[in-house]
XYZ file of C-alpha atoms in Angstrom:
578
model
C 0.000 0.000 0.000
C 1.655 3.337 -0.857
C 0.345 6.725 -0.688
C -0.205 8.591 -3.730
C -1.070 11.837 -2.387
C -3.887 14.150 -1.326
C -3.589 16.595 -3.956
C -6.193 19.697 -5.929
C -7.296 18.867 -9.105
C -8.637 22.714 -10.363
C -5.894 24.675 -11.672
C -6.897 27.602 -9.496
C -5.931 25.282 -6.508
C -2.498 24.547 -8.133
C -2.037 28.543 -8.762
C -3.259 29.164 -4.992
C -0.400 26.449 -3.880
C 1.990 27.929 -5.784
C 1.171 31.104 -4.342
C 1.885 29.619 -0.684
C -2.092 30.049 -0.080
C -2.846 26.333 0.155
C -0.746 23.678 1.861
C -1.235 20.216 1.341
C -0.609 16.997 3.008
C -1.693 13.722 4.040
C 0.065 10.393 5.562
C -1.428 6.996 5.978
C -3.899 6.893 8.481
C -3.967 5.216 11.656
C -7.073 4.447 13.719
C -6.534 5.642 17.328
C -6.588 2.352 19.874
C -10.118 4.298 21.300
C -9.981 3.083 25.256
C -6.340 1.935 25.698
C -5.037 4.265 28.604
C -2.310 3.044 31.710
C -2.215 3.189 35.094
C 1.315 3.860 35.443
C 2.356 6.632 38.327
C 5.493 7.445 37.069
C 6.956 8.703 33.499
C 10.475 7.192 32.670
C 13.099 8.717 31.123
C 16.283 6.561 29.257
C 18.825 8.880 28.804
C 22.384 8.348 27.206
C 25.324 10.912 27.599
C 27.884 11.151 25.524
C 31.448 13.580 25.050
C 31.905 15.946 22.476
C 33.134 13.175 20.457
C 30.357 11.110 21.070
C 31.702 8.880 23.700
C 29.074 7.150 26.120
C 30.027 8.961 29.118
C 30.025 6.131 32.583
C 29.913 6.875 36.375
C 26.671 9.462 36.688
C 24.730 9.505 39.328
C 21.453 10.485 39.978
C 22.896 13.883 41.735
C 24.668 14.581 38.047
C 20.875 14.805 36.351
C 17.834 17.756 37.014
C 14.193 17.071 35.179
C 12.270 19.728 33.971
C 8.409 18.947 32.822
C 7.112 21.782 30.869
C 10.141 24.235 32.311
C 9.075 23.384 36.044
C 11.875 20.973 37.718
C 10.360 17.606 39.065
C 12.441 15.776 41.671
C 14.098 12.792 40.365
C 12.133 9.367 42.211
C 13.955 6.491 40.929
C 17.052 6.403 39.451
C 19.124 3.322 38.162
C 21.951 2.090 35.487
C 21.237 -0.256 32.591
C 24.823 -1.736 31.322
C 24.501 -3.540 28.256
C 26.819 -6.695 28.335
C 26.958 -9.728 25.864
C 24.702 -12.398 26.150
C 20.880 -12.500 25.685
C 18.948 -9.718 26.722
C 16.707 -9.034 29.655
C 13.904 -7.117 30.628
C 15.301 -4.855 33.312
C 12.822 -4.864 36.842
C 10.372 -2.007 36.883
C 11.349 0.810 38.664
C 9.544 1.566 42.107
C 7.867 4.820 42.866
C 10.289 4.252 46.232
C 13.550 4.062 44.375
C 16.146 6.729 45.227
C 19.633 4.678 44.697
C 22.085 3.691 41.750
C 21.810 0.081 40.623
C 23.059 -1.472 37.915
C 20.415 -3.767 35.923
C 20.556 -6.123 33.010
C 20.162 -4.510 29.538
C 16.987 -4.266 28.221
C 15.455 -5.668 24.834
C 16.681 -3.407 21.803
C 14.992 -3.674 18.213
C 16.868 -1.404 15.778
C 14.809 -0.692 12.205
C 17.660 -0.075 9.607
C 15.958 2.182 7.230
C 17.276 2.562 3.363
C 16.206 5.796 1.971
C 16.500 4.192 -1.584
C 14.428 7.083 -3.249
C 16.737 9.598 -2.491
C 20.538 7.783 -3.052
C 22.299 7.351 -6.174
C 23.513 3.659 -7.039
C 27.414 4.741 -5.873
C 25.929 5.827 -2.514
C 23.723 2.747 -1.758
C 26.848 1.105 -2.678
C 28.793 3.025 0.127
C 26.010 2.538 2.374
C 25.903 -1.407 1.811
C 29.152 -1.798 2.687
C 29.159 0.587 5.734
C 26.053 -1.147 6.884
C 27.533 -4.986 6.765
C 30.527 -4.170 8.035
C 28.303 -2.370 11.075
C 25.828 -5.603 11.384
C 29.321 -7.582 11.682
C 30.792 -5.207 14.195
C 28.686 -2.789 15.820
C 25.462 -4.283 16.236
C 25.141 -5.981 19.254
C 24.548 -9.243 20.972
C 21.008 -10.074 21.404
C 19.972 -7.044 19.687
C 16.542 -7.715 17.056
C 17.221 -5.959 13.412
C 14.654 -5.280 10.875
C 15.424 -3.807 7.209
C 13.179 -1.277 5.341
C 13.276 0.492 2.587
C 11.552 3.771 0.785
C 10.223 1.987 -1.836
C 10.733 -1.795 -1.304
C 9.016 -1.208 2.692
C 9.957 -4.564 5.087
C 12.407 -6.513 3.376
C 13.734 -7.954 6.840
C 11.207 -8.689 9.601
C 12.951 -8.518 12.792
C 15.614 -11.142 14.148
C 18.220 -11.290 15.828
C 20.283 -13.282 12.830
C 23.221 -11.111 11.675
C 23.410 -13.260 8.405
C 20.269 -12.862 7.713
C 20.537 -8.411 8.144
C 23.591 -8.875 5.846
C 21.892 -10.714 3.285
C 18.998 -8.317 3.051
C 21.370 -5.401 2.950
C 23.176 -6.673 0.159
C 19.629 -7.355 -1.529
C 19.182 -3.096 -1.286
C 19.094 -1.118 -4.720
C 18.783 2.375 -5.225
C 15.848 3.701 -7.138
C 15.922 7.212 -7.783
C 12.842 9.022 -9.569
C 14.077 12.120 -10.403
C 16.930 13.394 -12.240
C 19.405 15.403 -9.973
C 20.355 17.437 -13.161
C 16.669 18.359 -13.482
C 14.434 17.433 -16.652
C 16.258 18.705 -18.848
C 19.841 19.780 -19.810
C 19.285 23.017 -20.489
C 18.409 25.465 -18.147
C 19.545 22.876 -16.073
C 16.950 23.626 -13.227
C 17.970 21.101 -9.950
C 15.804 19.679 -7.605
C 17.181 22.611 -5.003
C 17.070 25.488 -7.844
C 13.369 24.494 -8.297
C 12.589 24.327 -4.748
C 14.148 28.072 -4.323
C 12.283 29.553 -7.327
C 9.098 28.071 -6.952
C 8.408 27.604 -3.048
C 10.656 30.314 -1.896
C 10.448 32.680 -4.593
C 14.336 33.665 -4.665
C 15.143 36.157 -7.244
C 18.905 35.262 -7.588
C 17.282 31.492 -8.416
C 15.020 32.172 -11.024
C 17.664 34.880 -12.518
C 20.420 32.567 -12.595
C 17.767 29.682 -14.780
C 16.442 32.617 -17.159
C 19.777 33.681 -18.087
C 21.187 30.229 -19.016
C 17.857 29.738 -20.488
C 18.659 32.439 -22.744
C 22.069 31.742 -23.610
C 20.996 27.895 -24.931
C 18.088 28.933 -26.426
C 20.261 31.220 -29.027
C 21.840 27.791 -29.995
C 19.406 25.057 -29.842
C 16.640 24.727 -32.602
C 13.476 23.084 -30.280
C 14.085 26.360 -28.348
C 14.366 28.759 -31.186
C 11.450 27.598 -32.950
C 9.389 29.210 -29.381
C 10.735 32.050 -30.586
C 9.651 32.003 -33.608
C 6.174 31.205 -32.704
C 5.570 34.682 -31.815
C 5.300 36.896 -34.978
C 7.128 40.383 -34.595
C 7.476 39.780 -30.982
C 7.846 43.098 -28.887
C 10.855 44.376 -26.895
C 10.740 42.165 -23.907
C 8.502 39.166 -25.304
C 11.541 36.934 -25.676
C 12.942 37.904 -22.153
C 8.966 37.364 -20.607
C 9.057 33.965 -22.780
C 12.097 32.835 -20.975
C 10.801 33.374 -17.498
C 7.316 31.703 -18.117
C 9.949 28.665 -19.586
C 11.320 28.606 -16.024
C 8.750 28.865 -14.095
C 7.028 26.113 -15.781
C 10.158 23.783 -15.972
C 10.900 24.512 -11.922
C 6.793 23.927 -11.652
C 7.147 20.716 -13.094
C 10.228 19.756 -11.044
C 8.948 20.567 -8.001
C 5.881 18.331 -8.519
C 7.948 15.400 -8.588
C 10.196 16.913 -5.679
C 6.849 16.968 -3.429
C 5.217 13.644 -4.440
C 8.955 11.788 -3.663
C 9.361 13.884 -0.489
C 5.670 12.722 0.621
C 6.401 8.856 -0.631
C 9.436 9.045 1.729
C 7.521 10.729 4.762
C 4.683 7.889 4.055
C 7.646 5.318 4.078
C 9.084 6.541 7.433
C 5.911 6.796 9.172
C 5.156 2.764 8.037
C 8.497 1.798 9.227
C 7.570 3.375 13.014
C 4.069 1.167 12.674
C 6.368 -1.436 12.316
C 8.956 -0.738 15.138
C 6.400 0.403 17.649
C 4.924 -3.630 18.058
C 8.947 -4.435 18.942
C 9.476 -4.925 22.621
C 11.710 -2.873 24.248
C 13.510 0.347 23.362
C 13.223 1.210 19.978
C 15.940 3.181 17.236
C 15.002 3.739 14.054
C 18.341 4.161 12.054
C 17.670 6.113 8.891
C 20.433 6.474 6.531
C 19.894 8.690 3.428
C 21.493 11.116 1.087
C 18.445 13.776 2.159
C 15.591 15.498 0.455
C 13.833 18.828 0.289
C 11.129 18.624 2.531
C 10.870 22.264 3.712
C 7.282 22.524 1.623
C 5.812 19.894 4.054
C 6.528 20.955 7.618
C 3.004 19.446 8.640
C 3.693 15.992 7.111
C 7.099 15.738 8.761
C 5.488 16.753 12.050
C 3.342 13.882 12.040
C 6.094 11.582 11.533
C 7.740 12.938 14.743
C 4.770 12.682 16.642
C 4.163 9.056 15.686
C 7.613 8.829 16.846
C 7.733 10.362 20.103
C 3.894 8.758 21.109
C 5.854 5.465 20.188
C 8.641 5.809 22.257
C 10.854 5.784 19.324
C 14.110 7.529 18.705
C 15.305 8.587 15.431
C 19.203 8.580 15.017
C 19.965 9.468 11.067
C 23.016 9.407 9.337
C 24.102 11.537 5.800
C 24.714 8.832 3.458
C 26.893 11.195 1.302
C 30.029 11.585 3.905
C 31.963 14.684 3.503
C 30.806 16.084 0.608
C 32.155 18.477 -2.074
C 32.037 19.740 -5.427
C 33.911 20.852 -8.446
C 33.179 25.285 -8.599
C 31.432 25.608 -11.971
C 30.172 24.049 -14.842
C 29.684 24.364 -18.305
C 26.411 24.133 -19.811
C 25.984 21.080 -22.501
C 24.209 23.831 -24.996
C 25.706 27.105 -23.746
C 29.041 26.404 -23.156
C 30.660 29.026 -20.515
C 27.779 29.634 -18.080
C 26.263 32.974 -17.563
C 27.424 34.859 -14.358
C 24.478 34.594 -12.630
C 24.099 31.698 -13.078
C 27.556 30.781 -11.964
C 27.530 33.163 -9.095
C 24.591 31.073 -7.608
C 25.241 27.791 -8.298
C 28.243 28.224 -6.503
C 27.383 30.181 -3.403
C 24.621 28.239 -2.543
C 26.221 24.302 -2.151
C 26.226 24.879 0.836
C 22.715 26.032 1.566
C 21.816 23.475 -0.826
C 23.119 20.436 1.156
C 21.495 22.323 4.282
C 18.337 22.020 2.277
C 18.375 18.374 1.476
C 20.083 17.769 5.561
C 17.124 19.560 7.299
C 14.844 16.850 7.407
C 17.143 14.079 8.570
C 18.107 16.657 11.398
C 14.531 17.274 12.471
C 13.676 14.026 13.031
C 16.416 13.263 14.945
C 16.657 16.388 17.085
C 12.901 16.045 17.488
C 13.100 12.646 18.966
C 15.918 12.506 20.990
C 18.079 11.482 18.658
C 21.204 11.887 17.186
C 22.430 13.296 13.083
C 25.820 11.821 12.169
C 27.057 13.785 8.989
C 29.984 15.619 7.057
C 31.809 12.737 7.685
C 33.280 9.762 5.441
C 33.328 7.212 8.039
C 29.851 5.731 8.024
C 30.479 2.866 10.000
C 31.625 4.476 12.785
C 28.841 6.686 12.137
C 26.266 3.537 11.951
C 28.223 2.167 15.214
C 27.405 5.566 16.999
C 24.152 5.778 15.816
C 22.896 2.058 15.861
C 24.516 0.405 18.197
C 23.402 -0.364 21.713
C 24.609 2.501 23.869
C 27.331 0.757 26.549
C 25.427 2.816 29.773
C 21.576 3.670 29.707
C 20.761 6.239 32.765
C 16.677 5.262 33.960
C 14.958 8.317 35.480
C 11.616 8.745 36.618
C 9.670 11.237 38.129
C 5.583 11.824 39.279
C 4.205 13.979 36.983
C 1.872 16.421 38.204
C -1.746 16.327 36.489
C -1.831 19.946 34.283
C -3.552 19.862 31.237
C -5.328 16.346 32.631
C -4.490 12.275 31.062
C -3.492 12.719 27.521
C -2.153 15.796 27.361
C 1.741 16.693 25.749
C 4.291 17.332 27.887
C 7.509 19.228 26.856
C 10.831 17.545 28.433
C 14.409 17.878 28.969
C 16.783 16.015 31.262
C 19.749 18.184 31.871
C 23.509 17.517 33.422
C 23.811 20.113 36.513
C 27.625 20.122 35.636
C 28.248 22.657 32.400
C 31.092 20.275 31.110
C 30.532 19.862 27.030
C 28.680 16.580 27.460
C 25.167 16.525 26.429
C 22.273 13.984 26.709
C 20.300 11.865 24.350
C 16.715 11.375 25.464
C 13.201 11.944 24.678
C 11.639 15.428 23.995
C 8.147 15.199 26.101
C 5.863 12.406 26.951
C 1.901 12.319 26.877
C 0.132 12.596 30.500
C -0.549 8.872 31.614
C -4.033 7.826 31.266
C -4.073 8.861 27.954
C -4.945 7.538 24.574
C -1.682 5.648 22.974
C -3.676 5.760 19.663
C -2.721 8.490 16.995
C -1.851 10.916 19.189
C -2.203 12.823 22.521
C -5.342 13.238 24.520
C -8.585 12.390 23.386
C -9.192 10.943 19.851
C -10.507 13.552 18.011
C -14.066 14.010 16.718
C -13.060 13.075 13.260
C -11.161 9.935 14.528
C -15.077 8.719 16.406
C -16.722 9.806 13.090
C -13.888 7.200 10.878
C -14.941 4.621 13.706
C -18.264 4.606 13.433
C -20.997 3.363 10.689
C -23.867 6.619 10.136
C -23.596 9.084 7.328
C -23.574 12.762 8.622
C -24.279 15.825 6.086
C -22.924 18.680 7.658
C -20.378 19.818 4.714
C -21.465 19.704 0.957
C -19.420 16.947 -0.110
C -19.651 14.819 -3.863
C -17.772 11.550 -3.296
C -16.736 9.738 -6.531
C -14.809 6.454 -7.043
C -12.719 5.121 -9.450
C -10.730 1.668 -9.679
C -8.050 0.667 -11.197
C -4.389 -1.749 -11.512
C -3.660 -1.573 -7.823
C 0.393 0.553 -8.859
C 1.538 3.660 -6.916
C 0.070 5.450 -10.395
C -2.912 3.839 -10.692
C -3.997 2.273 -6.844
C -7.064 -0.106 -6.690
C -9.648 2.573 -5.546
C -9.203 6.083 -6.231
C -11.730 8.468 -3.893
C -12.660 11.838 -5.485
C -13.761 14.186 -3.445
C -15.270 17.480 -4.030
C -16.107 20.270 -1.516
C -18.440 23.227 -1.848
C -16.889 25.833 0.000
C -19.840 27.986 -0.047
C -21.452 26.810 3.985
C -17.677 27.128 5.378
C -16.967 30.031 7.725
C -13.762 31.262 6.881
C -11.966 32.855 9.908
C -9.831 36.720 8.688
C -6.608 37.682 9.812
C -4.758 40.204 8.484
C -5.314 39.546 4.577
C -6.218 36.340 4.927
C -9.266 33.949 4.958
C -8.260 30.742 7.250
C -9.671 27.469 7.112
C -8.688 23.802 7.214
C -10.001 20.853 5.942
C -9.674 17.130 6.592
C -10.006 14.604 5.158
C -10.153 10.533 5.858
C -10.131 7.753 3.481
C -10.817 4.262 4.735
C -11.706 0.673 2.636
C -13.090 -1.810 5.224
C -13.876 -5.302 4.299
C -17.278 -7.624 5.048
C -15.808 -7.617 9.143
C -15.560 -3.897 9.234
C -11.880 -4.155 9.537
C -9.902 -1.117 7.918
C -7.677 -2.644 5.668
C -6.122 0.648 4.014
C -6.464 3.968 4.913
C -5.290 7.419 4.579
C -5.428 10.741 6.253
C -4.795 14.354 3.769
C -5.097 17.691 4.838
C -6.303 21.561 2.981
C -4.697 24.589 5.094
C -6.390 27.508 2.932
C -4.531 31.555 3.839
C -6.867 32.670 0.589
C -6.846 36.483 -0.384
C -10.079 38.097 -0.855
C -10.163 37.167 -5.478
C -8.268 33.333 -4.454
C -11.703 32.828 -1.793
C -14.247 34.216 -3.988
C -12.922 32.087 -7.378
C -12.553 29.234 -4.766
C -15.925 29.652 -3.439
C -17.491 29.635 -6.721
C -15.456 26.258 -8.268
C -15.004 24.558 -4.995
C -12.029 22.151 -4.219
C -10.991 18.938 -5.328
C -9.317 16.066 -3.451
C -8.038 12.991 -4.387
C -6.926 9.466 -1.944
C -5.627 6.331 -3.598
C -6.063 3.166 -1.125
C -4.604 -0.268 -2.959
C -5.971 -3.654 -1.908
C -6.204 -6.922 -3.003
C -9.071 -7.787 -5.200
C -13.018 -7.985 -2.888
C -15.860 -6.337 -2.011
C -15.496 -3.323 0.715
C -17.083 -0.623 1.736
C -15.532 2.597 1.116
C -15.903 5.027 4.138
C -15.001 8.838 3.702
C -15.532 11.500 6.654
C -14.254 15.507 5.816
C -13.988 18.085 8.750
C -13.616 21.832 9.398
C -11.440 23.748 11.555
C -15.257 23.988 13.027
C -16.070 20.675 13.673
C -17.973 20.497 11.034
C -18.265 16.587 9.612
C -19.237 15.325 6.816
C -19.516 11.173 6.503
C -20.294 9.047 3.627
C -20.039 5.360 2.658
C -20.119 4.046 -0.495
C -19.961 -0.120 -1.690
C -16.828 -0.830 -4.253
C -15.570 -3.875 -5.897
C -11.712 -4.130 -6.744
C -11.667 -6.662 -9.091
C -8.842 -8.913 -10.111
């Protein structure tokens, strides 16, 4: 099952995206577990410390460490060591509420998801990677510890085990499958992956200069290009120059399509490979290693996959599959020859910004989970041993929350060393209150999570649901769900020049039991200006969710909020047939 998107199909939508008044996203949706809660009293903390050079740091005790829950410091109630030693793993005894000195306790169960970004590597870097990553399973590993392989596009190749032979044989199974071109589509303008992503997301000037002007140049000396010219009879001063900058714009348009639908296919990939890792006993690393990707468009899409994370006690450690990286200064262009100067000027000022671009990601989701980024660095497996292996000391903290905000609610954390000494700590970011959910998210599920649970049809949006089947491929998934909104009954909140409003949308295909068996959550974040709402209002919006499944009869069950509350629930009978 792989997610194909949540995307507009009126061109005013894609006009109103480009224009940074829509943002879209969507992830594959989870239903919330609806009445799990726990009766724990305490919240635990694993923390590891390590040096500046990333050394696990020994000998702490429970004096070295402060708590502070939401900013306000919470005495420290049980404290205790876990040394990892070889042999088979135990579950360490659970730590009293009564607790107050420094023991040293068995190592707990480990489960370590190696995940191949295979999207985003070219075939010498998987090759890198592969090698790195054996000689790591060999090495670095760890006795007892259970390893499962995953991939961007392959998903679980490896389910987990604790068979080294078998890791290594999976990891030497790994290909890299790139979509997209990182010369662009085409050689000339050459318009990157990162050139698009600056003119057409962040509107840079320099960006979309430096593309016109080789534009320009090639155009002089390739025939497909002249003949645009010549397409325009007794063109006026500044046609050809207004020609060129449409040709851009389009071309970095284009680009940037694919650049969002592989960025979302790898955000859908990571948040299947925490499903997977959050039924593994034990703590719980996911070890992502990847070249990067521009992901900067989809801040809301990469929150979710941190917050799947964090509610499933999962660290992300990630490590820059291209090592210390460089490039030659310049280029020539395959049509142009010399470059223009702008051009030049930018392509080489802005490598560096450009492999900050494509880093970002991997660092958020490691900084946001307690985890660690290993880059500018050729020696990947001492980066995989850092990252992946099982740390050699494990600090256990716990504290007594106190009730604010009530079961469920998010909780902001950070365990601290008193002593100012250069070492720093590895441990969660915040916990969720105990009592609460440990479905998709903190606190209660939320009224459109109840709606996707339950079987009535509600009518309180104006909502057209259409469905299409087809081959069951990423391009053509076995039921396609159309869904078209009529803006005109939504109240649209104003601030500053904007119209606000949000949409939601969930997808589900249940089968004769009423089990989900696919299902996917998208989302509409509308910041309209006075023409974008009233064009909007009069076409409405368009939404699209593509669920694969094998061939049967389901029932197809689609439920659309507001920022409101607002709901909207429809079911509909389909037949994927084989």
């Amino acid at each position: 099952m792989k997610w194909t998107g949540i995307f507009a199909a009126t061109a005013l939508l894609a006009f109103a995206q480009q224009s940074d008044e829509v943002r879209v996203s969507g992830h594959v949706y989870t239903p919330p577990a609806l009445h799990l809660a726990t009766t724990t009293t305490l919240v635990q903390v694993d923390a590891v410390v390590r040096d500046k050079r990333g050394h696990v740091v020994n000998g702490l005790t429970k004096q070295d460490f402060e708590i502070l829950d939401e900013g306000k410091p919470r005495p420290i109630a049980a404290f205790s060591v876990e040394r990892h030693a070889p042999g088979p793993s135990l579950a360490p005894k659970p730590v009293a509420a009564t607790t107050t000195t420094s023991v040293s306790t068995p190592a707990s169960p480990r489960a370590t998801l190696l995940y191949f970004d295979d999207l985003h590597t070219s075939h010498a870097e998987m090759q890198r990677m592969q090698a790195a990553a054996e000689q790591f399973v060999r090495n670095g590993l760890g006795e007892g510890t259970h390893a499962a392989v995953f991939t961007s596009t392959q998903g679980l190749t490896l389910d987990f085990t604790t068979d080294d032979g078998a890791v290594i044989t999976a990891i030497q199974k790994l290909r890299a499958h790139p979509h997209l071109n990182e010369n662009g589509l085409q050689p000339c303008p050459r318009i990157t992956p990162y050139t698009a992503y600056m003119i057409d997301h962040m509107f840079d000037y320099s960006a979309l200069n430096s593309a016109v002007q080789e534009f320009e140049a090639c155009s002089d000396v390739d025939p497909t290009l002249k003949s645009t010219k010549q397409v325009q009879r007794n063109p006026k001063p500044g046609d050809a120059h207004a020609i060129a900058v449409y040709s851009v714009q389009a071309q970095a348009s284009a680009t940037m399509q694919q650049v969002r639908d592989d960025a979302l296919a790898s955000f859908d990939g990571v948040y299947k490979a925490l499903g997977v890792l959050a039924r593994a006993p034990g703590s719980r690393v996911l070890l992502m290693v990847s070249s990067g990707f521009l992901a900067g468009m989809l801040d809301g899409d990469r929150d979710d996959v941190v917050n799947r994370a964090i509610h499933s006690s999962i660290v992300i450690n990630a490590l820059d599959a291209k090592g210390l990286w460089s490039e030659s200064a310049g280029r020539q262009s395959e049509t142009a020859g010399d470059l223009p100067l702008a051009t030049f000027v930018f392509e080489t000022t802005n490598i560096g910004s450009r492999n900050e671009a494509t880093e970002r990601v991997m660092q958020e989701f490691a900084s946001g989970t307690g985890g660690l980024f290993f880059h500018n660095s050729n020696d990947l497996v001492g980066g995989l041993s850092q990252l992946g292996a099982t740390p050699e000391t494990v600090y256990l903290l716990a504290f007594s929350p106190e009730n604010q905000g009530g079961a469920g609610s998010y909780h902001q954390l950070k365990v601290r060393l008193k002593s100012k000494n250069g070492n720093y700590i590895q441990a969660r970011p915040g916990y969720t209150m105990p009592g609460a959910s440990t479905g998709a998210g903190p606190g209660e599920p939320r009224a459109i999570d109840r709606e996707a649970a339950a079987s009535d049809e509600l009518a309180q949006i104006p909502v057209t649901l259409t469905e299409r089947t087809g081959t069951g491929t990423p391009k053509s998934p076995s039921v396609l769900l159309m869904i078209h909104v009529d803006l005109h009954s939504l109240k649209f909140a104003f601030r500053g020049d904007r119209h606000l409003e949000k949409l939601t949308f969930i997808g589900e295909l249940l089968d004769g039991t009423g089990a989900v068996v696919a299902a996917k959550e998208g989302a509409m974040e509308f910041a309209l200006k006075d023409d974008t709402l009233a064009r909007m209002t009069e076409s409405g919006v368009n939404a699209s969710l593509g669920l694969n499944a094998a061939p049967g009869k389901y029932k197809v069950r689609v439920v659309v909020a507001d920022a409101e509350g607002k709901l909207t629930a429809q079911n509909q009978a389909v037949e994927v047939a084989q």
